[in-house]
Coordinates of C-alpha atoms in Angstrom, one line a residue:
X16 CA 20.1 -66.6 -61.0
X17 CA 23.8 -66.6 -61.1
X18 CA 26.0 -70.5 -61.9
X19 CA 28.0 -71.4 -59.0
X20 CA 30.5 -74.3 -58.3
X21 CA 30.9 -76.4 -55.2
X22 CA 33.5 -78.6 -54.3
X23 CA 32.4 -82.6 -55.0
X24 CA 34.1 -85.7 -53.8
X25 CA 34.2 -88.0 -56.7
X26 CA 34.8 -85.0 -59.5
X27 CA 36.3 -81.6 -59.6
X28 CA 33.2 -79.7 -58.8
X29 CA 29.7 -79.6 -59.0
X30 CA 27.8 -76.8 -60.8
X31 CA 24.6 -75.8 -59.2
X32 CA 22.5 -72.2 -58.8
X33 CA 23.3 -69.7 -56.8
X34 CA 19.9 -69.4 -55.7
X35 CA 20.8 -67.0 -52.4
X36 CA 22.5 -64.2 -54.5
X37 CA 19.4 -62.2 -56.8
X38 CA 20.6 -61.2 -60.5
X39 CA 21.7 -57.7 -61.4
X40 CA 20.1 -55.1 -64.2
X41 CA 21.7 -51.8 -64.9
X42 CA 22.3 -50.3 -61.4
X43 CA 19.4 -52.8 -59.9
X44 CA 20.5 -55.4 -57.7
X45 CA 17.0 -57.8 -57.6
X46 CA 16.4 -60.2 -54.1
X47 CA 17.3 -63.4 -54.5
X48 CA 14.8 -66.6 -55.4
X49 CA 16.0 -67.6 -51.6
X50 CA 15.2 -64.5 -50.1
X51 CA 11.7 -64.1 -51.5
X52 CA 10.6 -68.2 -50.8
X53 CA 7.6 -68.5 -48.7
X54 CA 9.4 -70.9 -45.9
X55 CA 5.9 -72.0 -44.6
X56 CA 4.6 -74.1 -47.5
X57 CA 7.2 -77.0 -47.4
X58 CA 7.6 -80.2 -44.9
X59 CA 10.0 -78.9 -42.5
X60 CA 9.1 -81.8 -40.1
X61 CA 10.8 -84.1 -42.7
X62 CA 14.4 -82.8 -42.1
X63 CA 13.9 -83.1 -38.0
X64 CA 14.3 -87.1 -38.2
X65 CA 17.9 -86.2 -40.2
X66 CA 19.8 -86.2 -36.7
X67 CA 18.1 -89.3 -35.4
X68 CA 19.6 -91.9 -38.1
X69 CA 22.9 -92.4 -36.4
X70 CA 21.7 -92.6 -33.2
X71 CA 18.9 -95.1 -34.2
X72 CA 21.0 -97.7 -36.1
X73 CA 23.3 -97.5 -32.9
X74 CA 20.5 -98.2 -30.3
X75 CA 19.5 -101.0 -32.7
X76 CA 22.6 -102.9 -33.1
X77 CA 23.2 -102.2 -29.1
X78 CA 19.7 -103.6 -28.2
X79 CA 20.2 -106.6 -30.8
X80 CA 20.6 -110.0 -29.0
X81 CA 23.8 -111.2 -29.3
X82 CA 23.3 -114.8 -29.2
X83 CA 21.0 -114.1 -32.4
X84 CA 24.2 -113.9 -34.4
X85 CA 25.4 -110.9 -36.6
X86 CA 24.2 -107.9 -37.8
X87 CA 24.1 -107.8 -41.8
X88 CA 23.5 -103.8 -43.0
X89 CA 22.9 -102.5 -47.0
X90 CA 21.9 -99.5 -48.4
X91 CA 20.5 -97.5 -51.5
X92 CA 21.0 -94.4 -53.1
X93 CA 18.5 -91.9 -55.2
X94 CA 20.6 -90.9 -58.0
X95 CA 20.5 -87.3 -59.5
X96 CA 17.5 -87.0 -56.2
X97 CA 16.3 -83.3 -56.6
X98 CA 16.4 -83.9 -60.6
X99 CA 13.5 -86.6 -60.0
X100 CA 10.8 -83.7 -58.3
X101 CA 9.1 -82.4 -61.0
X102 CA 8.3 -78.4 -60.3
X103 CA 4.6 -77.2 -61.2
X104 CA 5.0 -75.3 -64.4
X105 CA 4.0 -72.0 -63.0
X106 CA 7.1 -72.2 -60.5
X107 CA 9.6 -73.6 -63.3
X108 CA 10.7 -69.4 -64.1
X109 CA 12.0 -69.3 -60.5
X110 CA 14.9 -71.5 -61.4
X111 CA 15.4 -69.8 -64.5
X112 CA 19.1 -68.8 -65.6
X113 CA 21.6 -67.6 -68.4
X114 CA 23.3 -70.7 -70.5
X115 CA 27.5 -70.2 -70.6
X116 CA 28.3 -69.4 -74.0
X117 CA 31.3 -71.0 -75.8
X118 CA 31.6 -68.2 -78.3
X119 CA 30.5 -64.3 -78.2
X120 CA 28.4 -64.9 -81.4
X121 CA 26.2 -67.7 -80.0
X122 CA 22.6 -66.3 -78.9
X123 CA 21.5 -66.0 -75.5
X124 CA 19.7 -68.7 -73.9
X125 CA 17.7 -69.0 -70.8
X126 CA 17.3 -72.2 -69.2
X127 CA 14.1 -73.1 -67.3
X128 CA 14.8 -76.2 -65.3
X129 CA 11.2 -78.2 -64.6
X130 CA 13.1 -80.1 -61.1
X131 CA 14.1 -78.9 -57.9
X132 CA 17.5 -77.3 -58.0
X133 CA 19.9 -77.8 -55.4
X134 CA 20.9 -74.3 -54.7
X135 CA 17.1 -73.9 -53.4
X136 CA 16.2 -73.5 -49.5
X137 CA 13.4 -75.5 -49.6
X138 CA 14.8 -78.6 -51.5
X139 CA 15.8 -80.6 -48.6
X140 CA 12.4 -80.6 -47.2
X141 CA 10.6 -81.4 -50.1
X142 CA 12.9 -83.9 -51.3
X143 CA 13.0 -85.5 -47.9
X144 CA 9.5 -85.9 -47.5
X145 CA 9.4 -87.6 -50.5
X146 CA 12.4 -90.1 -49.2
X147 CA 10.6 -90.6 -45.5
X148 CA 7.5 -91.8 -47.6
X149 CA 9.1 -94.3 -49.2
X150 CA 10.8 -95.3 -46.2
X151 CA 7.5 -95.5 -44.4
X152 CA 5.8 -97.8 -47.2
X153 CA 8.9 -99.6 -47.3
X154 CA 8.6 -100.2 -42.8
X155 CA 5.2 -101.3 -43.5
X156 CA 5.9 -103.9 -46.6
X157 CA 8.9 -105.6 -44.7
X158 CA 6.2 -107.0 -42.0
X159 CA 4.1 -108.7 -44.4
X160 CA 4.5 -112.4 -45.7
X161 CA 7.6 -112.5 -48.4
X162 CA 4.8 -114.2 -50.6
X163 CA 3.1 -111.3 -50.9
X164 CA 5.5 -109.3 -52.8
X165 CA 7.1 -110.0 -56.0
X166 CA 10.2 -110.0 -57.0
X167 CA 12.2 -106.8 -58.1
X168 CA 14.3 -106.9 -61.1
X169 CA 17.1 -105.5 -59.1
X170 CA 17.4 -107.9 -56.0
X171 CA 19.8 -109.8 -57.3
X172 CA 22.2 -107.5 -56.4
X173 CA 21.9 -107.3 -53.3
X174 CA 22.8 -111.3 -52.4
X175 CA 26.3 -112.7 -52.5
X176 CA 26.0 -115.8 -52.1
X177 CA 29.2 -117.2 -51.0
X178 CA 28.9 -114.1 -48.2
X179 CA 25.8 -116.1 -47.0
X180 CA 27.1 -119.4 -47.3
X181 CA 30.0 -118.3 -45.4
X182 CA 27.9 -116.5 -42.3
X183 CA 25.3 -119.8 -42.2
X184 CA 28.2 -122.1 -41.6
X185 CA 29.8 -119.8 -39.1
X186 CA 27.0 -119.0 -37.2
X187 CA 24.3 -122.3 -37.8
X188 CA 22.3 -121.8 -34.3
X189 CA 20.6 -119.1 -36.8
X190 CA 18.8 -121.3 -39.4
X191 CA 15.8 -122.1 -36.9
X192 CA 12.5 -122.1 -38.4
X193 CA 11.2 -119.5 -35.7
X194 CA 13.8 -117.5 -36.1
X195 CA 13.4 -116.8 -39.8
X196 CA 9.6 -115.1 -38.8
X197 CA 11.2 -113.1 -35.6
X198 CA 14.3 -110.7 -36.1
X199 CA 15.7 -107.4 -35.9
X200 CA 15.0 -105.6 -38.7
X201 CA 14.9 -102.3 -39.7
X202 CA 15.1 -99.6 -42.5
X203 CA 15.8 -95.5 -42.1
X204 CA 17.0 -92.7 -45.1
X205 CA 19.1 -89.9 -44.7
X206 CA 18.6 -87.6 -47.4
X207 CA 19.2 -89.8 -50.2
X208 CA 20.4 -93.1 -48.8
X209 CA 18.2 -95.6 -47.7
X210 CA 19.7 -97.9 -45.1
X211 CA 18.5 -101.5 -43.6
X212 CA 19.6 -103.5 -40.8
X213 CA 18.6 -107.1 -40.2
X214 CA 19.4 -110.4 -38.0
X215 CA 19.1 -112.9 -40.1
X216 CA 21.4 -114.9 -42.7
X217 CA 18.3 -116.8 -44.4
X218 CA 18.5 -115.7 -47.9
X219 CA 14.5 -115.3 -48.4
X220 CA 14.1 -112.7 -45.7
X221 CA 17.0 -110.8 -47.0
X222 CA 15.7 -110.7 -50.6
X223 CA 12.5 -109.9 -49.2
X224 CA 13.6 -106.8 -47.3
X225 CA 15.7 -105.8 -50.4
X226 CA 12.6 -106.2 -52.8
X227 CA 10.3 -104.4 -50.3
X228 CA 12.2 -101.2 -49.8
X229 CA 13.3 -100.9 -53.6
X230 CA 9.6 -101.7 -54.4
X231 CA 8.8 -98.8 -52.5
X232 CA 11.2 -96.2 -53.4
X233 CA 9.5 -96.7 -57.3
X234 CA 6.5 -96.4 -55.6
X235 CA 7.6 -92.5 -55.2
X236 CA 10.4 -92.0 -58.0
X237 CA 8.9 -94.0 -60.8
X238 CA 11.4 -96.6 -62.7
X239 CA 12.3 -96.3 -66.3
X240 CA 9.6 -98.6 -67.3
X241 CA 7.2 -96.0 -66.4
X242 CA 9.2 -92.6 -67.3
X243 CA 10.3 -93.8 -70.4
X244 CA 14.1 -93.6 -69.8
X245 CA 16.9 -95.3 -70.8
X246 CA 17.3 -98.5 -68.3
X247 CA 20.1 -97.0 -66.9
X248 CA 18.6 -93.8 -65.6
X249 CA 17.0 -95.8 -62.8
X250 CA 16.1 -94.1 -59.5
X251 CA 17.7 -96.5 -57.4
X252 CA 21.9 -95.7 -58.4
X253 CA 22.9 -99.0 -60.9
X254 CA 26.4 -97.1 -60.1
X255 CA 26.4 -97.7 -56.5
X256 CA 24.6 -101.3 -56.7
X257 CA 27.1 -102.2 -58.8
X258 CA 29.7 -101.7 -56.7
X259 CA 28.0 -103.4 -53.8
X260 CA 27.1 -101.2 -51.7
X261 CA 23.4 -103.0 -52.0
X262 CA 24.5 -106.0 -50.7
X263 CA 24.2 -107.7 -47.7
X264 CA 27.4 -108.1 -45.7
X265 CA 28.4 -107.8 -41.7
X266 CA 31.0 -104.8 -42.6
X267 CA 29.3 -101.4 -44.0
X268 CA 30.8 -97.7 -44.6
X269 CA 27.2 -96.0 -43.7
X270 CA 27.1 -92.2 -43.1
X271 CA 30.7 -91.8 -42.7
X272 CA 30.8 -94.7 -40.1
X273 CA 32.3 -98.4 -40.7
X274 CA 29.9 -100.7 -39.0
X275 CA 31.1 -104.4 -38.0
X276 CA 27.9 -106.7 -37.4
X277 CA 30.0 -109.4 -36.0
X278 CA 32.1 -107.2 -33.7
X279 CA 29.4 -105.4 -33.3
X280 CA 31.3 -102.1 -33.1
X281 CA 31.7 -98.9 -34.7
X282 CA 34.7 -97.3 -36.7
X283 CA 35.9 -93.7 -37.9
X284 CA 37.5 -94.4 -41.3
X285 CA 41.3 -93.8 -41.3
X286 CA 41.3 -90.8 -43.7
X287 CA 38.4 -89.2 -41.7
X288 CA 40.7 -89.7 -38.3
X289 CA 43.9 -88.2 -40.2
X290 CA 42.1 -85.5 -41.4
X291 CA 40.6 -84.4 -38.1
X292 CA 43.6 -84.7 -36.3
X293 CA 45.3 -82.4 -38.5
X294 CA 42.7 -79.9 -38.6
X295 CA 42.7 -79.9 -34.9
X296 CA 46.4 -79.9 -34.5
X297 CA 46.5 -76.7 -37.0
X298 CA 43.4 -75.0 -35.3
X299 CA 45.2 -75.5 -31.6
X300 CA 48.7 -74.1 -32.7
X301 CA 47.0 -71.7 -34.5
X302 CA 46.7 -67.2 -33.5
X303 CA 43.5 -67.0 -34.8
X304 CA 41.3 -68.1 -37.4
X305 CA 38.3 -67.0 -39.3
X306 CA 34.8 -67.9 -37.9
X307 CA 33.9 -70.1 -40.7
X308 CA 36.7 -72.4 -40.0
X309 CA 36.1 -73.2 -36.5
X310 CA 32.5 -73.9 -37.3
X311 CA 33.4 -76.1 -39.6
X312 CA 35.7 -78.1 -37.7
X313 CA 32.7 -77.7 -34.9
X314 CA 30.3 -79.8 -37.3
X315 CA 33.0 -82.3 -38.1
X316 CA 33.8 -83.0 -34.0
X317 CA 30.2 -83.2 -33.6
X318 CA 29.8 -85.7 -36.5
X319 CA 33.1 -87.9 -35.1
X320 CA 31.7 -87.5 -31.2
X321 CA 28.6 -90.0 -32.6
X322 CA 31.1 -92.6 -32.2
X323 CA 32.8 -91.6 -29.1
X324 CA 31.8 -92.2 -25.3
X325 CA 31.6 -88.5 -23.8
X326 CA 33.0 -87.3 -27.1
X327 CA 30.2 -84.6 -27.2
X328 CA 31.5 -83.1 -23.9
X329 CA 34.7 -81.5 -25.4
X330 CA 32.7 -79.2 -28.2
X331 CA 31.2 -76.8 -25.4
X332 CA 34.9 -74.5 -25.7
X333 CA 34.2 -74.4 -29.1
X334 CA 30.2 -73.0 -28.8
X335 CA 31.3 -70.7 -26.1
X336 CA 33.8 -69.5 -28.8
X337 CA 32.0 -69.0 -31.8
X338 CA 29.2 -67.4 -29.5
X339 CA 30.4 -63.9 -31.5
X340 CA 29.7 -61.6 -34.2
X341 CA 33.6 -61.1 -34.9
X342 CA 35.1 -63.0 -38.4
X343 CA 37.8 -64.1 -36.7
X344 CA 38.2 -65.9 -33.4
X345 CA 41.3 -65.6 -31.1
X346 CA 42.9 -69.3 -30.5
X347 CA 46.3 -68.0 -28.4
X348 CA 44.5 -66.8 -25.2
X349 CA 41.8 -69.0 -25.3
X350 CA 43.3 -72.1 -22.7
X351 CA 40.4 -73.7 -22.8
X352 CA 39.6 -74.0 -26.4
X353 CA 43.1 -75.2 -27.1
X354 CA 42.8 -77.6 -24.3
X355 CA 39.2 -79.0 -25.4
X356 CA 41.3 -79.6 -29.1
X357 CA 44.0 -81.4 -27.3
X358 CA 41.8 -83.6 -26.0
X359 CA 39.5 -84.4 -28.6
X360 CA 43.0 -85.4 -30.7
X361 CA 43.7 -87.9 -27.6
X362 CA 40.3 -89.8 -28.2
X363 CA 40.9 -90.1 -32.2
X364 CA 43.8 -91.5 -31.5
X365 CA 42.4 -94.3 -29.0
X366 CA 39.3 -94.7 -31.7
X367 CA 41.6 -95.0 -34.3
X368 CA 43.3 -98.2 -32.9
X369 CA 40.0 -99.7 -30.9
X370 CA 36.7 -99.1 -32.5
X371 CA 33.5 -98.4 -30.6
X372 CA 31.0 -101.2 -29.1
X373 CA 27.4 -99.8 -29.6
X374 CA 26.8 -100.9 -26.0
X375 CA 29.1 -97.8 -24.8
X376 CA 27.2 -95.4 -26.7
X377 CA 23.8 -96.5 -25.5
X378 CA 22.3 -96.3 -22.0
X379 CA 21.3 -99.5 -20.7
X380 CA 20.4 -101.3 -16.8
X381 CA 22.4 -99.7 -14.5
X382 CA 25.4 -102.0 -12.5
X383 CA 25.3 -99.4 -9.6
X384 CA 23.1 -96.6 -8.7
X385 CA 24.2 -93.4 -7.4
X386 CA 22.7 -90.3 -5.3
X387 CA 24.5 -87.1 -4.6
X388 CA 24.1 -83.7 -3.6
X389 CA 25.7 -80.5 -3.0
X390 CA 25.9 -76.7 -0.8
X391 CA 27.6 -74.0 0.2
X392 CA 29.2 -76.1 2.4
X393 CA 30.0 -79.3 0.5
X394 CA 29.3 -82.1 -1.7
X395 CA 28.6 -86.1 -0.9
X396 CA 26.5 -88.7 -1.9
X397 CA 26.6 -92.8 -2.4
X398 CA 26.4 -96.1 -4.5
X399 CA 25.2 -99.1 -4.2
X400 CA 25.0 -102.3 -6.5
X401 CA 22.3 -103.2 -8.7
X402 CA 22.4 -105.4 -11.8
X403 CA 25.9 -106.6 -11.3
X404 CA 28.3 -109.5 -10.6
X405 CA 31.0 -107.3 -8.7
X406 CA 30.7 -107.1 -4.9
X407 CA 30.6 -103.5 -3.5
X408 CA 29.0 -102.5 -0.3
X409 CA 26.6 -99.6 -0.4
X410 CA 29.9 -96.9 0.1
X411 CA 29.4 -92.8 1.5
X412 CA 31.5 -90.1 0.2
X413 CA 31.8 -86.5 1.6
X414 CA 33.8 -84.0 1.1
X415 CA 33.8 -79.9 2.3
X416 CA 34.6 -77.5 -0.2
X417 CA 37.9 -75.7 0.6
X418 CA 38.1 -71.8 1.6
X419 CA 39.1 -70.4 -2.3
X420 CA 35.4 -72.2 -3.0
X421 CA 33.1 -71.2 -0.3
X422 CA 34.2 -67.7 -0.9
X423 CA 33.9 -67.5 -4.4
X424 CA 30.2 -68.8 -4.2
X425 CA 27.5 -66.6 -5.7
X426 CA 25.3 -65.5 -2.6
X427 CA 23.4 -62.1 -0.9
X428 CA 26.6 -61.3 1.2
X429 CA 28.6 -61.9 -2.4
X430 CA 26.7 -61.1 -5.4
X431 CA 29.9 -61.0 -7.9
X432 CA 30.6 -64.5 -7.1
X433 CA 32.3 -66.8 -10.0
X434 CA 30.5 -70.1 -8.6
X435 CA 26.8 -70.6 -8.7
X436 CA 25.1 -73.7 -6.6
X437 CA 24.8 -75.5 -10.0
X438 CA 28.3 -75.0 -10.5
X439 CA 28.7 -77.2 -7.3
X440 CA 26.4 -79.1 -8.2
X441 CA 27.9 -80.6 -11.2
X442 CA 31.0 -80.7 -9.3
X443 CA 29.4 -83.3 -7.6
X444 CA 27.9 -84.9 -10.0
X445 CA 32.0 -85.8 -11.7
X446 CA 32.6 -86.6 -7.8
X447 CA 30.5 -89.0 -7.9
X448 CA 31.6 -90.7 -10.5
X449 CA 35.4 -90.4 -9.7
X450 CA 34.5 -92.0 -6.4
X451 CA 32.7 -94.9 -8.5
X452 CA 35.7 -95.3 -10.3
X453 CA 38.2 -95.9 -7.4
X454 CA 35.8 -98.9 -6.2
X455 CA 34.7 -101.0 -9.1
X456 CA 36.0 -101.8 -12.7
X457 CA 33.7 -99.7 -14.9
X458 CA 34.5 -100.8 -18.0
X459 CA 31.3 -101.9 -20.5
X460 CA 29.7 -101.0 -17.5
X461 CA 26.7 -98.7 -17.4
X462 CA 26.0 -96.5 -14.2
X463 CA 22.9 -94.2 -13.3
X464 CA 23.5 -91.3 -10.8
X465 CA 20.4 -89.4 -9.5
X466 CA 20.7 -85.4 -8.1
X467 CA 18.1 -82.7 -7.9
X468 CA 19.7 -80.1 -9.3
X469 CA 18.0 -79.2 -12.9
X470 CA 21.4 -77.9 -15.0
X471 CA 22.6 -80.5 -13.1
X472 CA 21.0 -82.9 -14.6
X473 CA 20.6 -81.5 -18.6
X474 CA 24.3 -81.0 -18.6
X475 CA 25.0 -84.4 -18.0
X476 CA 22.6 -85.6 -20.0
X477 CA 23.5 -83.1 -22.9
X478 CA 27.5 -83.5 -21.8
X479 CA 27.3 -79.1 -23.1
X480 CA 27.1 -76.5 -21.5
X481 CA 26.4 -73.1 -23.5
X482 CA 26.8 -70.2 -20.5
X483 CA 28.8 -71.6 -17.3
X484 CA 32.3 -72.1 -18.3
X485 CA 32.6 -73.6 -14.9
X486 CA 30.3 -76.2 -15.7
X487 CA 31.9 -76.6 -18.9
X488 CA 35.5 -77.7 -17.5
X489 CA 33.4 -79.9 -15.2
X490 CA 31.7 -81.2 -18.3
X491 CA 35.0 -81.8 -20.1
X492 CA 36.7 -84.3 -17.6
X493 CA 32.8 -86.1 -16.9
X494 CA 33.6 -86.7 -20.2
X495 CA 36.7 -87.8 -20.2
X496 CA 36.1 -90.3 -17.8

């Protein structure tokens, strides 16, 4: 296979194969090592829990009690992670490729690398199922007795002890004998980065979590004491220990998010913010632009919209618009892609100066309970309080759709009609919560609203919509909201 070169974030570039082009001989142009992979032999369950991280170490620090005190978070890293899966012997020619020369009189070598490759389809599941092992035996040892596990040679660098000492006098209500045995704690991997979460400032548990999940990881990539390696080719990244990112501490940059244990809030680093907002701003003012860039900046809105409330409802436009074969997508006479941009630069802007609790990004009891419905005709529905300390009486709203409406309905008598009764539907459904909003404060304030309606229902849920556009704009203010 041909050498490639991707772009890498702490050096120029990182050379890897290119293992989805095929080499050339003569006039012969061979399939590539990709193209000819037997995609049903590896783990592809192991990649599914990938999109579940973020959302999981949110619903965990929402859920946390607060009166337990703060949240501590650390984290490890595999180094050089595909390097550390041996390939069976038989398999090793697959990776095979061509050494560089530095002169034209130096020989031809082939290289035949005996560890996964990077450039290789089936890496990422294979490696990751390795990774979600150790992360399961590591689950499992954090529940037993810290006397039952011995100490690793590398937990000291996890503890800062003036850290500690700082978090025990500030918060002392913690250093209760039961609470030591009953905390939130937890531990998930991405890839290559293990993370944990716990509740506790008692130095034991901490070092026994630490020991436990590094414990495990050598449990599935073996330590130089048993590879015979130099003490620095450890598994578990010295680099990144070393510069603390093992430790424990209340304030964490984890997955491209700053979390605050003690505000218990999350934040979009300031470069990622900048560099979204000028990508957008460009994109927006923009003619057109080729397909890959808008996907791209599609994956990065969905990645920032983790962290916003209803962030996920402005990235419909942008599905709808790469929903094409064409290289190039038109920007100028596309309203509401432009519009969805515009927005979505608004709500960096407000994240930028006020981070995110994780209660507004998790559902939780309901304040005030809805019920709405829609027709031909019109829309209405109601609230009442539940689990809340503002006064409202149980309030009806109505209203009857106006003439341009009714007539543009999809029905027997008007079969090219531009609204359908889900359309409507969802119209309520941002009705409803408008009218919510003119009677209560709703701020930190959860609120469930019930309707029969099927689309209805996932598109709220979902805050997308991938084929009504109507639904869509709908969607977009919901969000906003």
């Amino acid at each position: 296979s041909p050498l490639a070169a991707i772009p890498h974030k702490s050096r120029a570039y990182r050379q890897i194969l290119d293992l989805a082009r095929g080499a050339r001989t003569s006039n012969t142009q061979h399939p590539s090592v990709n193209d000819t992979t037997n995609k049903q032999l590896a783990p592809q369950h192991s990649m599914k829990e990938l999109g579940s991280v973020l959302p999981r170490l949110i619903y965990a620090a929402a859920t946390a009690d607060e009166e337990a005190g703060p949240l501590l978070w650390a984290k490890w890293d595999i180094a050089d992670g595909y390097w550390r899966m041996a390939v069976a012997e038989d398999d090793e020619w697959n990776f095979a490729y061509v050494l560089p020369k530095e002169h034209e009189s130096e020989p031809t070598r082939i290289v035949r690398p005996m560890s996964l490759q990077m450039g290789w389809s089936e890496s990422p599941p294979f490696f990751c199922a390795a990774t979600e092992t150790a992360r399961d035996n590591a689950a499992a040892r954090m529940q037993a007795p810290a006397a039952q596990l011995d100490k690793h040679p590398l937990e000291d660098l996890t503890i800062d002890q003036g850290h500690l000492a700082t978090l025990q006098h500030n918060f002392p209500t913690l250093q209760t004998e039961e609470h030591f045995h009953d905390f939130t704690k937890l531990v998930e991997v991405y890839i290559d980065d293990f993370i944990a979460m716990a509740q506790t400032t008692d130095e034991a548990e901490l070092r026994h979590i630490s020991s436990a999940i590094m414990h495990s990881i050598h449990e599935v990539f073996p330590p130089p004491t048993i590879t015979g390696q130099e003490p620095t080719q450890d598994p578990i990244s010295l680099k990144k220990l070393l510069k603390g990112d093992g430790v424990w501490q209340t304030w964490k940059e984890i997955l491209g998010w700053i979390f605050d244990g003690v505000r218990r809030c999350i934040e979009y680093p300031e470069d990622k913010v900048l560099s979204l907002t000028a990508e957008l701003k460009t994109v927006g003012r923009a003619t057109r632009i080729p397909y890959k860039r808008l996907e791209k900046l599609r994956g990065h809105m969905r990645h920032a919209a983790i962290g916003i409330p209803g962030g996920r409802g402005l990235v419909s436009p942008l599905d709808r618009a790469l929903n094409t074969t064409a290289r190039w997508i038109d920007v100028r006479n596309n309203d509401e892609l432009r519009d969805a941009l515009t927005d979505f630069r608004a709500l960096l802007k407000i994240i930028a100066t006020k981070p995110t609790h994780f209660k507004q990004l998790v559902a939780d009891t309901p304040a005030f309970v809805g019920f709405n419905d829609a027709s031909g005709r019109g829309a209405g529905g109601v609230w009442i309080p539940w689990v809340t300390e503002q006064h409202l009486e149980p309030v009806v709203w109505r209203v009857e759709w106006p003439p341009d409406i009714t007539g543009d309905l999809v029905s027997f008598n008007n079969p090219h009609g531009r609204l359908t009764n889900s359309d409507l539907e969802m119209a309520a459904q941002l009705l409803e919560f408008l009218a919510l909003e003119c009677l209560v404060d709703l701020r930190h304030v959860h609120a469930a609203s019930w309707c029969d309606n099927t689309p209805t229902i996932s598109w709220t849920n979902k805050l997308n919509s991938s084929k009504s556009r109507v639904a869509a704009c709908l969607i977009r203010a919901l969000a906003l909201r």
